[in-house]
Short mmCIF file of C-alpha atoms and ligand atoms in Angstrom, two decimals:
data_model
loop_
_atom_site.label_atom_id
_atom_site.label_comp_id
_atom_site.label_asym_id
_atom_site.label_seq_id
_atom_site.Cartn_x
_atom_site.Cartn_y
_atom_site.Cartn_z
CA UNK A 121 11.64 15.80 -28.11
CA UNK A 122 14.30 13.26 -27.86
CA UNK A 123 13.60 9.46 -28.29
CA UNK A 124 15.20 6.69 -26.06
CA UNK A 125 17.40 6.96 -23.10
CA UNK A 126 21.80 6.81 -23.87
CA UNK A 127 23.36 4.76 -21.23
CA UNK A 128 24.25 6.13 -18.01
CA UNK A 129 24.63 5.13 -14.42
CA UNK A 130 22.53 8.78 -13.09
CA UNK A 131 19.06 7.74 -12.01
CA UNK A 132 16.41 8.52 -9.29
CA UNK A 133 12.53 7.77 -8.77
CA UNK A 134 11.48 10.65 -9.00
CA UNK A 135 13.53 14.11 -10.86
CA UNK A 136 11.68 17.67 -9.44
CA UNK A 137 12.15 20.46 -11.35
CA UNK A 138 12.56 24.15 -9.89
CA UNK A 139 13.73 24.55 -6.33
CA UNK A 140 11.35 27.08 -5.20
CA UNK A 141 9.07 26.81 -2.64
CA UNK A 142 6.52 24.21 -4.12
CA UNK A 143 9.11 22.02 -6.03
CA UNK A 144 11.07 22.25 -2.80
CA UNK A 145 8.03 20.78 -0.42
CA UNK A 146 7.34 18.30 -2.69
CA UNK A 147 10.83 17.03 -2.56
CA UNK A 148 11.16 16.67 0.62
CA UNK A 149 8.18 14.97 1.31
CA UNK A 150 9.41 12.16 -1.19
CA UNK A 151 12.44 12.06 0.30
CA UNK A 152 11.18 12.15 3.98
CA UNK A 153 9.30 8.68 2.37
CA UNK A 154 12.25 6.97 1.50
CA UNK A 155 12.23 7.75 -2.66
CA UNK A 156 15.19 8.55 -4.48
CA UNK A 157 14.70 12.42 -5.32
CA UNK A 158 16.87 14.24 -7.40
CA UNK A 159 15.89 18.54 -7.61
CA UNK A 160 17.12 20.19 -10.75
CA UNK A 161 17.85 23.82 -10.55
CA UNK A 162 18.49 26.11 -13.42
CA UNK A 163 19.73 29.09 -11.08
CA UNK A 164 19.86 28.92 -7.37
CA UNK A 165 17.68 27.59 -4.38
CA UNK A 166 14.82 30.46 -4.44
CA UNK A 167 15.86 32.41 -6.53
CA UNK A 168 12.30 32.83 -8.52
CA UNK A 169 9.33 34.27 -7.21
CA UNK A 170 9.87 32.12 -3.61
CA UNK A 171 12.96 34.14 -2.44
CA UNK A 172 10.77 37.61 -3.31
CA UNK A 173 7.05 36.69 -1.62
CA UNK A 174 6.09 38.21 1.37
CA UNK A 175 5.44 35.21 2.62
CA UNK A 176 1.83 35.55 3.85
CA UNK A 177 -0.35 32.57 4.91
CA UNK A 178 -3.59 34.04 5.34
CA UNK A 179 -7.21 33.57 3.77
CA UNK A 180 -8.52 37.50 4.27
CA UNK A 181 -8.58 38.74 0.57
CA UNK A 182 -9.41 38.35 -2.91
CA UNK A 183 -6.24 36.29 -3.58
CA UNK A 184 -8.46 32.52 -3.35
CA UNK A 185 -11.67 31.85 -5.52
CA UNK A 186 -14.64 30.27 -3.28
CA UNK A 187 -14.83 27.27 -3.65
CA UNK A 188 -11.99 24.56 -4.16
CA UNK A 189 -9.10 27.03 -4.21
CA UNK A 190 -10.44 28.63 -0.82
CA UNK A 191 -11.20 25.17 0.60
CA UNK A 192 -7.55 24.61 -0.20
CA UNK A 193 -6.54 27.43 1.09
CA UNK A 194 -7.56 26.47 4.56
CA UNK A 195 -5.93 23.04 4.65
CA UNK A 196 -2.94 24.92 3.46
CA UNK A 197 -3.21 26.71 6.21
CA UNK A 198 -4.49 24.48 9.08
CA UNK A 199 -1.30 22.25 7.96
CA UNK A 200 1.14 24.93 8.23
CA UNK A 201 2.67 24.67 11.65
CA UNK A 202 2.89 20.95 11.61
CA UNK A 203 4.99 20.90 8.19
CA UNK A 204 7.38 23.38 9.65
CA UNK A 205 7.92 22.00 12.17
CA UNK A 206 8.89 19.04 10.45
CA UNK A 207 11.11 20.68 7.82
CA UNK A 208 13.23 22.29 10.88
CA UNK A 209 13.73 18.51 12.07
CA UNK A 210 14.38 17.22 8.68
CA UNK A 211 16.34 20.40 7.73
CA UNK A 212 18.29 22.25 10.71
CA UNK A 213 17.10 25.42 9.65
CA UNK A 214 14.50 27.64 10.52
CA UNK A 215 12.08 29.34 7.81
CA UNK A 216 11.00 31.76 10.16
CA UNK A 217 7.13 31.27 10.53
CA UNK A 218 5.59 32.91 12.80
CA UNK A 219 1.94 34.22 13.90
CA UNK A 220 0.58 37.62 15.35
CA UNK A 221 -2.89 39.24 15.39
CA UNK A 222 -3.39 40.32 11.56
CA UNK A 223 -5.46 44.15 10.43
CA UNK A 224 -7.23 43.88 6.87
CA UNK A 225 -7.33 47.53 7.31
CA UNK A 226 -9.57 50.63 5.77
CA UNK A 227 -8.30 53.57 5.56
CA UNK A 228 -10.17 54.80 2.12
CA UNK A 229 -14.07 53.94 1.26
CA UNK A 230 -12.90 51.65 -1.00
CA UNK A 231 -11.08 49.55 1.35
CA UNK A 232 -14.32 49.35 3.93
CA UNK A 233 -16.07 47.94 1.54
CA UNK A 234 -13.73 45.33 0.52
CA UNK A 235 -12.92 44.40 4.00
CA UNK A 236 -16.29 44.81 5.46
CA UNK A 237 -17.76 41.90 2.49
CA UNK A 238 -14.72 39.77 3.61
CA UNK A 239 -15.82 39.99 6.91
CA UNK A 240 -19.64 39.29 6.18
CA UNK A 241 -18.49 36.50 3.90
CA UNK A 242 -15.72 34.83 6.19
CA UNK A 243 -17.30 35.70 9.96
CA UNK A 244 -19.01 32.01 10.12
CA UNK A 245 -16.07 30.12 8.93
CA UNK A 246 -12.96 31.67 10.26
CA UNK A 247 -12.11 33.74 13.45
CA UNK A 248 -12.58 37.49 12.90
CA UNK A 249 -13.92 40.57 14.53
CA UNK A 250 -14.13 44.19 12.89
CA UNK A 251 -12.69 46.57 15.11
CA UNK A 252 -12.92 50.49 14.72
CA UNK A 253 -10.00 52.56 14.34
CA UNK A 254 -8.83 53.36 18.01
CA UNK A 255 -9.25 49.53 18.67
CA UNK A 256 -6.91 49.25 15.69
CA UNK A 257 -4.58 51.74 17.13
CA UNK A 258 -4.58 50.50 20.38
CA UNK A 259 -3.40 47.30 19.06
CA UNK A 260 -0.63 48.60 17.06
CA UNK A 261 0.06 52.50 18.21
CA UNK A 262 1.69 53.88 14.80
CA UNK A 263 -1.03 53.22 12.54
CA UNK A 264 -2.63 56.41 11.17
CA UNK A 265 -5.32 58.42 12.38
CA UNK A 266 -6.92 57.83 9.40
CA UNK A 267 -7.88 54.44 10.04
CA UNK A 268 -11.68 53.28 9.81
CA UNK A 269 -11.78 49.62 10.89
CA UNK A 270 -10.25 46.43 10.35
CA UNK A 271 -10.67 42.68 9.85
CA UNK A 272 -8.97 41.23 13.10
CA UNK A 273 -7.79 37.62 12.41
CA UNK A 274 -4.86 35.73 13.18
CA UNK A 275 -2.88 33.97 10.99
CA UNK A 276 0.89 33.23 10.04
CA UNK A 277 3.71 34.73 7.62
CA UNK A 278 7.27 32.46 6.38
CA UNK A 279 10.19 33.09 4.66
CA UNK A 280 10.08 32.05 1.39
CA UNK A 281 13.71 31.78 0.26
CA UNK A 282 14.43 30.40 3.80
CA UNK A 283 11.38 27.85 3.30
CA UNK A 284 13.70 27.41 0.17
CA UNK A 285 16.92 26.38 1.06
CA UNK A 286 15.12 24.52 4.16
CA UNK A 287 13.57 21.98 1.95
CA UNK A 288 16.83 21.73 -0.67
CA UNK A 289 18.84 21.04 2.73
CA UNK A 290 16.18 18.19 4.07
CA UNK A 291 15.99 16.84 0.89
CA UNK A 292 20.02 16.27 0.98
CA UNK A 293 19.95 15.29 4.78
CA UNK A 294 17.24 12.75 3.33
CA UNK A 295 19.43 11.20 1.21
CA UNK A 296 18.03 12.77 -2.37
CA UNK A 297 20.32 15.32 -4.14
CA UNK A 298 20.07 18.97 -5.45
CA UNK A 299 21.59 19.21 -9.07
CA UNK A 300 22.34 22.80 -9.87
CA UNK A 301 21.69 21.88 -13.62
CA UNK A 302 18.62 23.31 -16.11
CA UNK A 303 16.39 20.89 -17.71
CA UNK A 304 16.19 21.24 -21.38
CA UNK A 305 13.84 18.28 -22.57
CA UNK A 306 12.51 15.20 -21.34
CA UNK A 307 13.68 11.52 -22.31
CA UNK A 308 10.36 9.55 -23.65
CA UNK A 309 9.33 6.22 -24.90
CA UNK A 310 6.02 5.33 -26.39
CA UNK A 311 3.84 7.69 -24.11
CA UNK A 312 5.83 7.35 -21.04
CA UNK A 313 8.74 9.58 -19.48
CA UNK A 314 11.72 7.96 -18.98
CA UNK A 315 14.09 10.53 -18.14
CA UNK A 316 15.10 14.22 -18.14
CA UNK A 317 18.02 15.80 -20.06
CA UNK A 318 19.71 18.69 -18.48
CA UNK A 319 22.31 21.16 -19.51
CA UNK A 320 24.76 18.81 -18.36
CA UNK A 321 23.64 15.26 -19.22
CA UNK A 322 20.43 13.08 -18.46
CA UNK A 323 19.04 11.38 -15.78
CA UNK A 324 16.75 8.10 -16.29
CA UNK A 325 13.51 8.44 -13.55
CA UNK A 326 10.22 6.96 -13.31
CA UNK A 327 8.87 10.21 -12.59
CA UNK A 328 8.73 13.96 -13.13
CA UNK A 329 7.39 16.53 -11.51
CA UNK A 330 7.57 20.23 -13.09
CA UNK A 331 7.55 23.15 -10.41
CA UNK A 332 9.74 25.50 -12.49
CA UNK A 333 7.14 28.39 -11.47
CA UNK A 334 6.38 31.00 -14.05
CA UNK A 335 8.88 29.63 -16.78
CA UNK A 336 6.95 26.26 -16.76
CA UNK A 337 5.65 27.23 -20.08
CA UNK A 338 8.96 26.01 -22.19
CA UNK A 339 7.67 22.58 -21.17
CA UNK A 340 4.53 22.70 -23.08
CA UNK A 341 6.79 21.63 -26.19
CA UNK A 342 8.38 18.60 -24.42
CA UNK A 343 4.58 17.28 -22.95
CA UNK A 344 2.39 18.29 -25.78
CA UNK A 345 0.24 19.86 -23.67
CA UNK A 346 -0.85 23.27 -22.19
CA UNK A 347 0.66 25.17 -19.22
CA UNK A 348 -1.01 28.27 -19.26
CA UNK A 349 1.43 30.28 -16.70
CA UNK A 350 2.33 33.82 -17.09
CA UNK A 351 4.55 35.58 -15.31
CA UNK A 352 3.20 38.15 -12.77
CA UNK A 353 5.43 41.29 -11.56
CA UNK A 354 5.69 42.11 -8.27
CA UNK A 355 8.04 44.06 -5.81
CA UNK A 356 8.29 44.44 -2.13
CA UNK A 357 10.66 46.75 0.00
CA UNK A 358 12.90 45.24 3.37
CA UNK A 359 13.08 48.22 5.96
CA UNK A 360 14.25 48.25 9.19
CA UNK A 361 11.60 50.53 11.72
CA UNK A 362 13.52 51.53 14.78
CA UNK A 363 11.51 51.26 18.29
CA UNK A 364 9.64 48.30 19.18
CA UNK A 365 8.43 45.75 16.71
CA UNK A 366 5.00 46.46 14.89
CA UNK A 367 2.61 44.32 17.11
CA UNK A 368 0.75 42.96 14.04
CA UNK A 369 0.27 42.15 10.44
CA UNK A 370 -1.49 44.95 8.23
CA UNK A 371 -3.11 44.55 5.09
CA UNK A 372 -4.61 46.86 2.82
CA UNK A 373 -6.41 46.84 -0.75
CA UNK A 374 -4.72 49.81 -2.07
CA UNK A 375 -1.77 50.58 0.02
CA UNK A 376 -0.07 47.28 0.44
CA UNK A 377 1.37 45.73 2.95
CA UNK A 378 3.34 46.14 6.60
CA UNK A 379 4.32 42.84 7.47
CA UNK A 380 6.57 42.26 10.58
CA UNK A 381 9.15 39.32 9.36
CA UNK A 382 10.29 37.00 12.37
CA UNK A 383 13.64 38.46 12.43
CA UNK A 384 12.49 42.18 12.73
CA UNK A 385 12.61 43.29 9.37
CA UNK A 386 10.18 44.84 8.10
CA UNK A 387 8.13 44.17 4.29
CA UNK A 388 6.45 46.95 3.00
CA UNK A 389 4.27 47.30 0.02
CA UNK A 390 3.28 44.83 -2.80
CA UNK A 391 3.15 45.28 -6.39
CA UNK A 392 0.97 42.96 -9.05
CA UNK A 393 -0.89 41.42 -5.95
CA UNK A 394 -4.65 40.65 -6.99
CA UNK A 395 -6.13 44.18 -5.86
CA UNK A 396 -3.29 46.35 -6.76
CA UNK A 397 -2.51 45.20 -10.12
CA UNK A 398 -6.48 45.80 -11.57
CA UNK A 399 -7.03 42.50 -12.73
CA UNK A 400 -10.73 41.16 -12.98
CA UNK A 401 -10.49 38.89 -9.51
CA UNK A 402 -13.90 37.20 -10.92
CA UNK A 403 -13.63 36.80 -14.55
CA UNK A 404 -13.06 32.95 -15.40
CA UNK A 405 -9.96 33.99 -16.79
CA UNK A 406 -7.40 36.42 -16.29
CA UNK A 407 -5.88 35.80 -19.34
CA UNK A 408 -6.68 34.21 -23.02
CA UNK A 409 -5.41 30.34 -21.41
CA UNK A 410 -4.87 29.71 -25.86
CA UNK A 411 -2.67 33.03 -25.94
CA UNK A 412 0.75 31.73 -26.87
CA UNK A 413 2.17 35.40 -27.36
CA UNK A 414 5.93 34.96 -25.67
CA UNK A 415 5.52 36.39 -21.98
CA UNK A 416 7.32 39.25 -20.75
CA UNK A 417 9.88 38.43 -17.64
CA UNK A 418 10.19 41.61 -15.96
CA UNK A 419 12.76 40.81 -12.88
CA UNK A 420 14.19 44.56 -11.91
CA UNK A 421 13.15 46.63 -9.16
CA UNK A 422 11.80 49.93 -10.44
CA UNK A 423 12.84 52.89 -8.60
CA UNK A 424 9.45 54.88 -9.32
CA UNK A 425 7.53 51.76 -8.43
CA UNK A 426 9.64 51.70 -4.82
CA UNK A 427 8.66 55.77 -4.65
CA UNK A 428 4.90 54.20 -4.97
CA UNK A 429 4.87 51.67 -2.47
CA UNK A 430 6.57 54.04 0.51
CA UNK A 431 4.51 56.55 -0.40
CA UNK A 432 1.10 54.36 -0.10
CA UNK A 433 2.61 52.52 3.05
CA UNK A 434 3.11 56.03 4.86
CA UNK A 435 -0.16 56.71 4.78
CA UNK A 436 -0.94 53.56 6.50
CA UNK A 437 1.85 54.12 8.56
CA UNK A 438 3.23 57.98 9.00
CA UNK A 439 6.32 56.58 11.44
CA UNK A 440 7.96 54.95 8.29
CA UNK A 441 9.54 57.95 8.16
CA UNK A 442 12.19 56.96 10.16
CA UNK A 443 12.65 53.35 8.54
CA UNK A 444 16.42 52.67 6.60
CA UNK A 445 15.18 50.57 3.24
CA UNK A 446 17.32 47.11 3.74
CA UNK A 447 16.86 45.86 0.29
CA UNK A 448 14.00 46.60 -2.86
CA UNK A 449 12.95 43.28 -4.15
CA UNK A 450 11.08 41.81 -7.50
CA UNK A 451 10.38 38.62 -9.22
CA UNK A 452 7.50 37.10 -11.26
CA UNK A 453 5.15 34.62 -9.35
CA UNK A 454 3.55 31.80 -11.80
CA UNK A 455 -0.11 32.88 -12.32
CA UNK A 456 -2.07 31.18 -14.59
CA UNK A 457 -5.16 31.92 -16.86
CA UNK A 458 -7.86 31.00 -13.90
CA UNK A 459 -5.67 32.05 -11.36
CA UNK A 460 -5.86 28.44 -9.45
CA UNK A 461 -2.88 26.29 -9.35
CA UNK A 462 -1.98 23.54 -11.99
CA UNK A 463 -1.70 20.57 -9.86
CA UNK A 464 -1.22 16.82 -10.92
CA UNK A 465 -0.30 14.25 -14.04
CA UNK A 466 -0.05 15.34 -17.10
CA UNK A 467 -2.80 13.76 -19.32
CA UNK A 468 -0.23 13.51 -22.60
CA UNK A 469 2.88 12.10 -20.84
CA UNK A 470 2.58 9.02 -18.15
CA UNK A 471 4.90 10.13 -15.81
CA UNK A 472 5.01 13.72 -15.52
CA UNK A 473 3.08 15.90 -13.08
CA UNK A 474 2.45 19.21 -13.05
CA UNK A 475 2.61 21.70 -9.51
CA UNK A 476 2.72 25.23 -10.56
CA UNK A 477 0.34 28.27 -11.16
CA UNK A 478 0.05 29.12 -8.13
CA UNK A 479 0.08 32.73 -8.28
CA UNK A 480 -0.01 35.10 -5.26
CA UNK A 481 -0.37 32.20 -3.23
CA UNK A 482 2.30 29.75 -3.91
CA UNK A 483 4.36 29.72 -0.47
CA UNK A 484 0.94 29.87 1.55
CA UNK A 485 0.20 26.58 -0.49
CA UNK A 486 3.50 24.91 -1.07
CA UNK A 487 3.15 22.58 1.56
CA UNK A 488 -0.67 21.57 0.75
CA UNK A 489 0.80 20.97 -2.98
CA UNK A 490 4.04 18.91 -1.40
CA UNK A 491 1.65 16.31 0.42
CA UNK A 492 -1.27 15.86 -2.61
CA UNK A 493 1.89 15.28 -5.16
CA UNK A 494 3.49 12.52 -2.86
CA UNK A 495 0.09 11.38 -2.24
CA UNK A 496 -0.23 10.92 -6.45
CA UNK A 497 3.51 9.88 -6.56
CA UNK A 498 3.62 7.48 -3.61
CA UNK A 499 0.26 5.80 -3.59
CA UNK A 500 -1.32 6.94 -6.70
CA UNK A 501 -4.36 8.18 -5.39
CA UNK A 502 -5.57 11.81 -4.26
CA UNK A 503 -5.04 13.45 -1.03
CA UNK A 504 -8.06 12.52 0.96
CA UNK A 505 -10.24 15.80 1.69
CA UNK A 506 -8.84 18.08 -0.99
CA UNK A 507 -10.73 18.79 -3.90
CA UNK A 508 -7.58 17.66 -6.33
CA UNK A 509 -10.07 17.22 -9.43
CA UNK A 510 -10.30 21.44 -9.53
CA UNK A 511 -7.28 21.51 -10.09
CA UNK A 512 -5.96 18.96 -12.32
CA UNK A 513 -3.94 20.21 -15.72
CA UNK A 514 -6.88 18.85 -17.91
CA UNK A 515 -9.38 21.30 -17.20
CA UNK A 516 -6.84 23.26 -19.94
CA UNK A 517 -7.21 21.53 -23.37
CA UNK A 518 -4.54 22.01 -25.91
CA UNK A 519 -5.57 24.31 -29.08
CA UNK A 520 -4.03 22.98 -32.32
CA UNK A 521 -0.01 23.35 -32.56
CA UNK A 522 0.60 22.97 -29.30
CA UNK A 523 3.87 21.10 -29.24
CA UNK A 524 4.34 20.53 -32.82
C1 LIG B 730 6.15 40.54 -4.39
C2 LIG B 730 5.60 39.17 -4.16
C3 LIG B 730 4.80 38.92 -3.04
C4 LIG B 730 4.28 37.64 -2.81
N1 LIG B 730 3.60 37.41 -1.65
C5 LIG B 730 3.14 36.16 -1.38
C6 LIG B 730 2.47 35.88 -0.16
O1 LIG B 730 2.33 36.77 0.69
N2 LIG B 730 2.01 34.62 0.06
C7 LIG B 730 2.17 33.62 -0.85
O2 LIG B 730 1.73 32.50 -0.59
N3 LIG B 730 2.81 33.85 -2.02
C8 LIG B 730 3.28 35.09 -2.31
N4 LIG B 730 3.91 35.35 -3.50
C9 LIG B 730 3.88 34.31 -4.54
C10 LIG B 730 4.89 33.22 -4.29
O3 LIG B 730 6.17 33.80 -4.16
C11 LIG B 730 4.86 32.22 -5.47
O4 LIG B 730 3.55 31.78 -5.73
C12 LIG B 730 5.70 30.98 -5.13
O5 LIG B 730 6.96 31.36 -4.64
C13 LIG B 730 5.86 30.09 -6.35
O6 LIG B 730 6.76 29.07 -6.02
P1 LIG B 730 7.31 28.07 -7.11
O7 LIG B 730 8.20 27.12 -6.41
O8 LIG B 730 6.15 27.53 -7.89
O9 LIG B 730 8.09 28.99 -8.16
P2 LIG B 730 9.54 29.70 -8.07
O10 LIG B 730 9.86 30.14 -6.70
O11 LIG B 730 9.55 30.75 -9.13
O12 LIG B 730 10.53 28.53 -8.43
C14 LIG B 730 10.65 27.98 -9.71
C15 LIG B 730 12.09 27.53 -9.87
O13 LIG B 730 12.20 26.77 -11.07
C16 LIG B 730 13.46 27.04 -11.63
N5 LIG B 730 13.40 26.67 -13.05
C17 LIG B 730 12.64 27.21 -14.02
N6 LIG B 730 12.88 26.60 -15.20
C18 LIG B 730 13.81 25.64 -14.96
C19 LIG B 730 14.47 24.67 -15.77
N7 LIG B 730 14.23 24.56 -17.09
N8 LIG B 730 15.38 23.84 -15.19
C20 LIG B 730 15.65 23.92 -13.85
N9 LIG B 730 15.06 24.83 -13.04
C21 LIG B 730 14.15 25.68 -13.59
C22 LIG B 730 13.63 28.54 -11.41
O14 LIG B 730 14.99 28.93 -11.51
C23 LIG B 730 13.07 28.69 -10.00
O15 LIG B 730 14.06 28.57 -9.00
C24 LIG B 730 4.50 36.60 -3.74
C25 LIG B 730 5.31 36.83 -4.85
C26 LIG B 730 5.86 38.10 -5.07
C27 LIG B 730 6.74 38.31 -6.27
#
């Protein structure tokens, strides 16, 4: 790590790393406070796993622990319509949220089960109703004949590359600037940040806040402490359905997704998710948090793994038949070793804070993580009613050579 700052005239309060969704919110709620925000970018607004989510904002599924993550998942949530609405003042441009009536659906054993405990374990907290198949069928008509039952529950679904660009253009309407530039190191003295270097030159801040999704883990070396973020696969298809649009969002455990985007296209199919990828949803880690084996960055779309998903979602759906495919998508969404997100300062630096890890539910929560990291950044103090503690980067303690 590099000692001391050179002289230059570049300077903000506060420098964001990674203009995805989460780096993005947080920006722009700095911004929308009156701080001087600069957002580095090492490729382009969304470009990692934000402009490749499906974009769901729901709580039905094995995606959030109980406990703090789930309680977070429902502020996330219940805050969701007021922060867009926000970002489309702030911004000008629309990231396409929108809600309908939602089907966790069974069409296999397996699935009943899943969806029925989700029902039994959500019915007292959230608003849901199992419904047989015809009800299901009567809500949206080309679902298969196969269907058992569903969770019924409403809830919303966003853009995330639109939620993207959205926040990089408020943040510049705001008066803060987006820097396409990669960071390479950060500028230190004593224990304290004082800057960040980039490809192109440095910038002295106060503050630093690293949302660089599932790459965070290069900055383990520059804090001196752990990040433990892998990245996780995952592909979805864009289709276009001719006839009317599909009247709600369906879910399934093992045949992915049919999710009916604002502007009529159509997002079938999910790869890596939490119950298609096999993972242990309930072990306290999904990974070896002290494994420092280099991770594996798997960004194509396979053309056997597309064959998979239309194949599963026609069961679910026989009239995708007809559908034209619009695009095949894939990126790597930051999931790290107890699959809850990595959320506030770092205990070996002064100055830098951590937002990342958050898995298959980073664009549901980006918003929740923008306001508790302005909160720390702003006011230094936690967001009141969220459980910040759970989430904090300490409850990962570094093994020996970390950083030397
Ligand atoms: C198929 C699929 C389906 C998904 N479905 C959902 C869903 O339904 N609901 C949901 O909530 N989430 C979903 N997700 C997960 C969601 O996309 C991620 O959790 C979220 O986008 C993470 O956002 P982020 O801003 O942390 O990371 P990213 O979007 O990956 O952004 C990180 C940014 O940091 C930049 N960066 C990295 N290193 C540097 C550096 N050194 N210097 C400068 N910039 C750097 C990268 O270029 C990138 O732009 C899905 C993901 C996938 C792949």
């Amino acid at each position: 790590m590099e000692r001391g700052l050179a002289p230059t005239k570049d300077s903000a309060a506060t420098a964001v790393v990674g203009a995805g969704v989460v780096g993005g919110a947080i920006a722009h709620l700095l911004a929308k406070a009156g701080q001087r925000v600069v957002i580095l970018e090492g490729d382009s607004v969304g470009s990692g796993s934000s402009g490749h989510g499906h974009g769901v904002v729901s709580l039905i599924g094995k995606d959030f622990r109980p406990g703090p993550h789930f309680e977070l998942g429902c502020i996330g949530a219940e805050i969701y319509p007021n922060y867009v609405a926000e970002l489309i003042e702030d911004s000008g441009l629309d990231p396409m949220y929108h809600r309908l009536p939602s089907l966790a659906l069974a069409i296999i054993d397996e699935e009943e089960r899943i969806f029925r405990e989700q029902f039994e374990l959500h019915k007292d907290r959230l608003e849901l109703r199992w419904i047989d198949g015809d009800e299901c069928r009567m809500l949206e008509p080309r679902i298969t004949e196969d269907a058992r039952g569903a969770v019924l529950y409403e809830h919303g679904q966003v853009d995330g590359y639109r939620l993207s660009l959205a926040t990089a253009r408020a943040v510049e309407q705001l008066g803060g600037r987006l820097e396409m530039r990669k960071l390479v190191g950060l500028m230190s003295e004593g224990d304290r940040v004082v800057g960040v270097q980039h490809a192109g030159g440095q910038i002295a801040c106060q503050t630093v806040v690293l949302a660089m999704g599932a790459w965070v883990r290069e900055a383990e070396a520059w804090i001196g402490w752990p990040i433990p973020v892998r990245p996780l696969h995952g592909e979805v298809l864009n289709v276009r359905l001719p006839g009317p649009r599909v009247r709600a969002f369906i879910l399934t455990a093992r045949h992915g997704p049919i999710l009916q985007r604002k502007d009529g296209i159509l997002l079938v199919g999910s790869l890596g998710g939490v119950t298609m990828s096999g993972m242990d949803v309930d072990a306290k880690h999904v990974f070896d948090p002290h494994d420092t084996s280099p991770p594996v960055f798997d960004l194509a779309a396979h053309e056997e793994n597309g064959k998979f998903m239309i194949e599963r979602a026609l069961r679910v759906m026989p009239a995708l038949e007809e559908a034209d495919l619009v695009a095949h998508l894939a990126g790597v969404r930051p999931l790290s070793a107890d699959r809850m997100p990595i959320i506030g300062p770092v205990p070996s630096m002064r100055g830098v804070i951590i937002a990342t890890g958050h898995g298959t539910k980073g664009i549901h929560l980006a918003p929740i993580t923008g306001r508790m990291v302005a909160e720390m950044i702003l006011n230094g103090r936690d967001l009141a009613g969220v459980p910040t503690d759970a989430f904090s980067p300490s409850r990962f303690q570094p093994a020996v050579g970390i950083g030397a």
